[in-house]
mmCIF file with all atom_site columns, C-alpha atoms in Angstrom:
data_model
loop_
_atom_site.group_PDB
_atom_site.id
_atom_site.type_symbol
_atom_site.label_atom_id
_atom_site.label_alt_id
_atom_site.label_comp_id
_atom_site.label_asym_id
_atom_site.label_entity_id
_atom_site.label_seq_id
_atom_site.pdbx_PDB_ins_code
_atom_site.Cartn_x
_atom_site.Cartn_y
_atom_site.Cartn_z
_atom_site.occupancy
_atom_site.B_iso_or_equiv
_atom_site.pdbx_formal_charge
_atom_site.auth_seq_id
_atom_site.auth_comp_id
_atom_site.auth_asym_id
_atom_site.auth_atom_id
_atom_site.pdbx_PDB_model_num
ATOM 1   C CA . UNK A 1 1   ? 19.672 18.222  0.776  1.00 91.00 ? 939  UNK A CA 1
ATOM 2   C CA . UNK A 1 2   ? 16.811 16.308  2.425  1.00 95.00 ? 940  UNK A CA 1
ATOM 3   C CA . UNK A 1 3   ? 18.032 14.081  4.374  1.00 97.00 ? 941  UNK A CA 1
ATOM 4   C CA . UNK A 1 4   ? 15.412 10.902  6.642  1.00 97.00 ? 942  UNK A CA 1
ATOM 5   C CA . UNK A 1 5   ? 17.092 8.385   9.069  1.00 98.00 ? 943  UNK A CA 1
ATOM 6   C CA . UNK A 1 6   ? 14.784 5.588   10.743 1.00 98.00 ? 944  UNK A CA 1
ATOM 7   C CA . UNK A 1 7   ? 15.559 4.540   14.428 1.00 97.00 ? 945  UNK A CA 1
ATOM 8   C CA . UNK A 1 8   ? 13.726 2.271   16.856 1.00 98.00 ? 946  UNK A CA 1
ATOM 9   C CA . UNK A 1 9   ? 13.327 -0.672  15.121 1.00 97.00 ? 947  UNK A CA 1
ATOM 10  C CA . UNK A 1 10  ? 14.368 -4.524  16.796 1.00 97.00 ? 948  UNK A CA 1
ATOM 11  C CA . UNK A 1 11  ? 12.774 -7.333  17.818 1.00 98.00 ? 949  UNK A CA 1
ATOM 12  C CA . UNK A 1 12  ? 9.839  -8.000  20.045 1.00 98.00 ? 950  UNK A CA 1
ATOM 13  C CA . UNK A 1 13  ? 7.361  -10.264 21.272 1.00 98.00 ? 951  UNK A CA 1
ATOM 14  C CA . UNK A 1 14  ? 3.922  -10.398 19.623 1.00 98.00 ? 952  UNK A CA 1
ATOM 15  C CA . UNK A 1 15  ? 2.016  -7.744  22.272 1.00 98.00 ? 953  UNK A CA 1
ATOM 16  C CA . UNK A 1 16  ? 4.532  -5.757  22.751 1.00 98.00 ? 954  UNK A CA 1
ATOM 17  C CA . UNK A 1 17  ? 5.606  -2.092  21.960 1.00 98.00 ? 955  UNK A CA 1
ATOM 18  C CA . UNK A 1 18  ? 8.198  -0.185  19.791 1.00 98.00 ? 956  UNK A CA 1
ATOM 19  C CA . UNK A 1 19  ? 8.388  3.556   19.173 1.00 98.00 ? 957  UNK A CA 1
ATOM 20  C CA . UNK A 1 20  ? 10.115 4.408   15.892 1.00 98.00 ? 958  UNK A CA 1
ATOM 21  C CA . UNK A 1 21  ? 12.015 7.916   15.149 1.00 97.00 ? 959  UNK A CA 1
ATOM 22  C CA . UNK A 1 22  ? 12.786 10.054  12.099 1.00 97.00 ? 960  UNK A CA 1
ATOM 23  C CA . UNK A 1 23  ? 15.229 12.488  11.930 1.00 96.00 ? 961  UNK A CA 1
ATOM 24  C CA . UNK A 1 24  ? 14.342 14.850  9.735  1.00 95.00 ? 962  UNK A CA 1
ATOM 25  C CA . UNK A 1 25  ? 17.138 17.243  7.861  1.00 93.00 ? 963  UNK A CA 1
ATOM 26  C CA . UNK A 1 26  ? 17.101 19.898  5.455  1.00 93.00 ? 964  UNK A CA 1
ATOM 27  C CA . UNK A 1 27  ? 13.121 19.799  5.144  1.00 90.00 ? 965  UNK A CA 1
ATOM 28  C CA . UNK A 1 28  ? 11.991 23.152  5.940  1.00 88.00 ? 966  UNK A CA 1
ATOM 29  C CA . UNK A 1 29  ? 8.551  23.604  4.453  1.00 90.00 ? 967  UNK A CA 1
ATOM 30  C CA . UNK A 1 30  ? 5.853  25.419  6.032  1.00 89.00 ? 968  UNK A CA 1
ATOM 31  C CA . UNK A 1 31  ? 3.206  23.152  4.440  1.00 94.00 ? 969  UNK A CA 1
ATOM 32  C CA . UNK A 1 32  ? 4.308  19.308  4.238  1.00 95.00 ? 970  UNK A CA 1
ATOM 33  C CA . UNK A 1 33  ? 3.093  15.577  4.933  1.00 96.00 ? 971  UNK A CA 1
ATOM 34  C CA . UNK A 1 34  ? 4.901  12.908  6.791  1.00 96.00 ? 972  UNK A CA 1
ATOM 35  C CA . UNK A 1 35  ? 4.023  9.467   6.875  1.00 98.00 ? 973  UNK A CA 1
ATOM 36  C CA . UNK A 1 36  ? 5.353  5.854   7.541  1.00 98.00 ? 974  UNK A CA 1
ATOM 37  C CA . UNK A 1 37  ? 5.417  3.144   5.310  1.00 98.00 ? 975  UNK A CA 1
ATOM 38  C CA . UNK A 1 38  ? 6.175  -0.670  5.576  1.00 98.00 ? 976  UNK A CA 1
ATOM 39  C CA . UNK A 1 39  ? 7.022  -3.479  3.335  1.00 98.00 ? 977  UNK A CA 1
ATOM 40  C CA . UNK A 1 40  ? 6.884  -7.229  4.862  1.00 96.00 ? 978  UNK A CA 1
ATOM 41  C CA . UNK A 1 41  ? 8.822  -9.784  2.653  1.00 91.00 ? 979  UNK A CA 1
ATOM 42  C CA . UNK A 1 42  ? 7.438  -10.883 -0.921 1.00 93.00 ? 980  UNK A CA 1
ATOM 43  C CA . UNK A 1 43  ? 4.759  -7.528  -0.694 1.00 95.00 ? 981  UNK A CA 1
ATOM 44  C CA . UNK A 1 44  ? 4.265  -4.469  -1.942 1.00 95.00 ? 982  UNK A CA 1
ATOM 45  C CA . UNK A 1 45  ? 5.043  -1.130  0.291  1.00 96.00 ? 983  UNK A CA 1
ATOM 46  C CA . UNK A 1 46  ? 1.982  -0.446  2.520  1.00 97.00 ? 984  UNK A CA 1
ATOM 47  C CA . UNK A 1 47  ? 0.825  2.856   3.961  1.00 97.00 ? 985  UNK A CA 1
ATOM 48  C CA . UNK A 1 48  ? 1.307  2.352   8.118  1.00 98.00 ? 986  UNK A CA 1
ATOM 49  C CA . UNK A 1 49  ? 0.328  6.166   8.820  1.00 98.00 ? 987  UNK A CA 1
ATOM 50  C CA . UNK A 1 50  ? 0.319  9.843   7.945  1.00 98.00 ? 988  UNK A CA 1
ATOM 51  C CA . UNK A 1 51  ? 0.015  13.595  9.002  1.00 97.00 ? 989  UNK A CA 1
ATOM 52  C CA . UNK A 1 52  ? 0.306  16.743  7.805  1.00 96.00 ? 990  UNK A CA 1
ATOM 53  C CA . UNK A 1 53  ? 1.357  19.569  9.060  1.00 94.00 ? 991  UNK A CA 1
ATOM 54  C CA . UNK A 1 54  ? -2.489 21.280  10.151 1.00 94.00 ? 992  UNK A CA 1
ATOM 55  C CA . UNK A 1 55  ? -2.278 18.117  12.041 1.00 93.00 ? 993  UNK A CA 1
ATOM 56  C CA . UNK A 1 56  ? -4.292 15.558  10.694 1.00 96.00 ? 994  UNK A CA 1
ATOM 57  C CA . UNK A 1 57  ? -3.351 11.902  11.003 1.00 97.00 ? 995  UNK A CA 1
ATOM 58  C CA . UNK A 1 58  ? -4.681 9.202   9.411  1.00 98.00 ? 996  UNK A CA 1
ATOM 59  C CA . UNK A 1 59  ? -4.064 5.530   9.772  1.00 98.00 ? 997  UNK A CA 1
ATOM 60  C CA . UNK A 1 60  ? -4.503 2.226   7.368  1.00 98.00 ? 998  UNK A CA 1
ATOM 61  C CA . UNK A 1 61  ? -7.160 -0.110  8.991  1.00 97.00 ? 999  UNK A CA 1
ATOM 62  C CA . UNK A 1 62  ? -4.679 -2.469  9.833  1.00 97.00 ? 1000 UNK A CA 1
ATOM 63  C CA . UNK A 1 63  ? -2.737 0.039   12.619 1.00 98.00 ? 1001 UNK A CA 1
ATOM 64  C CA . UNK A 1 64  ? -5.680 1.645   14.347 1.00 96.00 ? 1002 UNK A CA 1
ATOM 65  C CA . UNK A 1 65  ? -5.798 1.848   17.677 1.00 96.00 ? 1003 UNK A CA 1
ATOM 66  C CA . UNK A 1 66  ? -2.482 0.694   17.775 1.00 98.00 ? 1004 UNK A CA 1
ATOM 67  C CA . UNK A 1 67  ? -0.197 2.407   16.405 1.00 98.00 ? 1005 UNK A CA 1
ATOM 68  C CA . UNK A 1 68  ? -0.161 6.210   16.929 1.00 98.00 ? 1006 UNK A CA 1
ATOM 69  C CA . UNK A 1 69  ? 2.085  8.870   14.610 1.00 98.00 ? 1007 UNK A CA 1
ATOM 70  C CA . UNK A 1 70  ? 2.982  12.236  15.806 1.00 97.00 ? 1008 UNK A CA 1
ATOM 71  C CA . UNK A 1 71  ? 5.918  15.006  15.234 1.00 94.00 ? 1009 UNK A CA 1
ATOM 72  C CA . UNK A 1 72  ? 7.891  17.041  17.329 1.00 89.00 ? 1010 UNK A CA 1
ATOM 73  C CA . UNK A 1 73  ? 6.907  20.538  17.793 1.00 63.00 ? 1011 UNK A CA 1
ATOM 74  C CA . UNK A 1 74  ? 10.185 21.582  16.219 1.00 74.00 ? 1012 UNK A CA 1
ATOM 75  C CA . UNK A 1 75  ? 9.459  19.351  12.936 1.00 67.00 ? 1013 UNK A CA 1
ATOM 76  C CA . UNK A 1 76  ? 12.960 17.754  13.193 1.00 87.00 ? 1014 UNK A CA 1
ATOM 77  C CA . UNK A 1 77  ? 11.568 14.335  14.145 1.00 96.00 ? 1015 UNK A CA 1
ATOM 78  C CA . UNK A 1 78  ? 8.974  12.053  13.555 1.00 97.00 ? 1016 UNK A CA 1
ATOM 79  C CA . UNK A 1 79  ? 7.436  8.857   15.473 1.00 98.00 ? 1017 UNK A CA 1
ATOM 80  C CA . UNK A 1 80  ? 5.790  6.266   15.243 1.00 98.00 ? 1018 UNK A CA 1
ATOM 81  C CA . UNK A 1 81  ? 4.219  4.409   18.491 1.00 98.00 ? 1019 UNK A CA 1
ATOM 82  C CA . UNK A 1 82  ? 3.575  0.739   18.047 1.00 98.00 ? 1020 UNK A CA 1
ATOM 83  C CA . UNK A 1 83  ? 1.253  -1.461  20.718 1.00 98.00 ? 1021 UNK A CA 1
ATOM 84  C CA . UNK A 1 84  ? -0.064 -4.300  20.644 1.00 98.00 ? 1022 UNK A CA 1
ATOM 85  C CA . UNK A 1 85  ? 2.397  -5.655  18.466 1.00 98.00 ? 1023 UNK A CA 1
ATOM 86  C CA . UNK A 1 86  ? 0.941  -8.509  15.802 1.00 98.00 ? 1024 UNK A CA 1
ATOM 87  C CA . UNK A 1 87  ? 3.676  -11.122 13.281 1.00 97.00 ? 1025 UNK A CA 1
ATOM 88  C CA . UNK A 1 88  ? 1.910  -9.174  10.735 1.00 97.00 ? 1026 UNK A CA 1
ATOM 89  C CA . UNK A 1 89  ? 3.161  -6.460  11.532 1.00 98.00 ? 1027 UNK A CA 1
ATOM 90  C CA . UNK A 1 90  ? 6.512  -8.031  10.895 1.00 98.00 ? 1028 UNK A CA 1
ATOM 91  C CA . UNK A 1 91  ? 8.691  -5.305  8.202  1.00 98.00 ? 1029 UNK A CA 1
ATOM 92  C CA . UNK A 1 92  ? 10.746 -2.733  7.233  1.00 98.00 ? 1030 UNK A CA 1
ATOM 93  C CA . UNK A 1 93  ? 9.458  0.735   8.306  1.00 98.00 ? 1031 UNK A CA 1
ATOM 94  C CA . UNK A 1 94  ? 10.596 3.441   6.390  1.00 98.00 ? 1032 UNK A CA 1
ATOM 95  C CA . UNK A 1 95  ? 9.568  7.439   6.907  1.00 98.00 ? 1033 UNK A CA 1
ATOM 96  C CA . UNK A 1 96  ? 8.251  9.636   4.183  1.00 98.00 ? 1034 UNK A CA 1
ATOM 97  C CA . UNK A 1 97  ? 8.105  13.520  3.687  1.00 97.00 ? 1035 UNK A CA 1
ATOM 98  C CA . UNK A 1 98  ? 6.556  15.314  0.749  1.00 97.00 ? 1036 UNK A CA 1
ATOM 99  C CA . UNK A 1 99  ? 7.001  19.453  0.622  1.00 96.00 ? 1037 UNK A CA 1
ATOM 100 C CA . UNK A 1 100 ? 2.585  19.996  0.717  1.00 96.00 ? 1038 UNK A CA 1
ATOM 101 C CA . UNK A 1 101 ? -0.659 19.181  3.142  1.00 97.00 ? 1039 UNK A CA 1
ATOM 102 C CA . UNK A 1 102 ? -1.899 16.276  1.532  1.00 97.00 ? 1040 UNK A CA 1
ATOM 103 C CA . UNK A 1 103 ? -5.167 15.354  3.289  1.00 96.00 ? 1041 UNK A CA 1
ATOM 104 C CA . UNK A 1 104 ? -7.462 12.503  3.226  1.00 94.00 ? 1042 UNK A CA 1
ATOM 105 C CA . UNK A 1 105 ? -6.429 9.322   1.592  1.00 96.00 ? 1043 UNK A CA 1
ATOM 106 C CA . UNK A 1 106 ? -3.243 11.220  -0.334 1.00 97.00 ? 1044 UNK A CA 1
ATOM 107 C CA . UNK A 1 107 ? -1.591 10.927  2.831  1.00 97.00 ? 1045 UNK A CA 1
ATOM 108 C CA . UNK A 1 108 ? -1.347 6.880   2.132  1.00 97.00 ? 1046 UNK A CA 1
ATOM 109 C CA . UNK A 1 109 ? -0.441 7.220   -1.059 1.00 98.00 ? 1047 UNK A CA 1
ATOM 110 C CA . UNK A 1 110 ? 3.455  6.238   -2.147 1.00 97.00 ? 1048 UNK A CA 1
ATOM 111 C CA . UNK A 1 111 ? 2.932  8.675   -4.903 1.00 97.00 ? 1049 UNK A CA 1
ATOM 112 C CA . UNK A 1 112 ? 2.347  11.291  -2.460 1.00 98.00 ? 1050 UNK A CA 1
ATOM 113 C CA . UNK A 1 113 ? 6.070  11.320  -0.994 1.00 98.00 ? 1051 UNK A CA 1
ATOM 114 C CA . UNK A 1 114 ? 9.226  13.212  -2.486 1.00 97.00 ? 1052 UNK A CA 1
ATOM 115 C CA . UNK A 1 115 ? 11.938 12.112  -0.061 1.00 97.00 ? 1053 UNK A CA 1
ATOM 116 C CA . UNK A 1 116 ? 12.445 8.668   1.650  1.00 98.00 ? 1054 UNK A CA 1
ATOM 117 C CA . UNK A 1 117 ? 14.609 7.257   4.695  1.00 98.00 ? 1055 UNK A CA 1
ATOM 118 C CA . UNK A 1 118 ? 16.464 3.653   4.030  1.00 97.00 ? 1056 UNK A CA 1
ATOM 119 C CA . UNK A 1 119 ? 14.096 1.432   6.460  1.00 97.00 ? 1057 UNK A CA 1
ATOM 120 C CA . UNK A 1 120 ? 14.439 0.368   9.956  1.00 98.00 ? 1058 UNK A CA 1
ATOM 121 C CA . UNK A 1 121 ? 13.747 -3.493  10.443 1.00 98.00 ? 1059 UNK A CA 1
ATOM 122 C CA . UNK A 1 122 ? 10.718 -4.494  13.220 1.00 98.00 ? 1060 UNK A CA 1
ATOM 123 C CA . UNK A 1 123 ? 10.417 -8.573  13.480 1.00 98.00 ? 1061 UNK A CA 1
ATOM 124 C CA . UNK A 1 124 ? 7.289  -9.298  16.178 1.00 98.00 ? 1062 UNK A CA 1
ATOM 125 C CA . UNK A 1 125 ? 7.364  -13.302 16.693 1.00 97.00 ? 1063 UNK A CA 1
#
């Protein structure tokens, strides 16, 4: 049973930081894609991030050179570092996990993911 649970999220001033976690659980794959997701209020879900698991990351437009996604070496947990926080960046972050390397622009897609953690809130004012 796959199991994702979100942690990190809160409120912050615009500018500043937040690192979000994923605790990954019953996802033992030796190929697999991770990513994080967001959906602001009144919009669709947006791609935020993704990596697989040779190690390449790629980030929406929006995010880059702010935000930075990475794993632990273990594969239990995944993060998200935010910076240079913006009010658009104002939603609910959620963490994806799908059981192959994606690469490219698959590893944006929602279509991409099998499993899916409930959401962790982030509010930048």
């Amino acid at each position: 049973h796959v199991q994702l649970v979100e942690s990190g999220g809160g409120s912050v001033q615009a500018g500043g930081s937040l690192r979000l976690s994923c605790a990954v659980s019953g996802f033992t794959y030796s190929q697999y894609s991770m990513a994080w997701f967001r959906q602001a209020p009144g919009k669709g879900r947006e791609a935020v991030a993704g990596i697989n698991s040779a190690g390449n990351a790629l980030y929406a437009d929006s995010v880059l050179s702010r935000f930075t996604i990475s794993e632990d070496s273990a594969r239990n947990t995944l993060f998200l570092q935010m910076n240079d926080l913006l009010p658009e960046d104002t939603a609910v972050y959620s963490c994806a996990a799908a059981p192959r390397r994606w690469y490219g622009g698959k590893l944006l897609l929602v279509g991409s993911y099998d499993y899916w953690g409930q959401g962790t809130q982030v509010t930048v004012s």
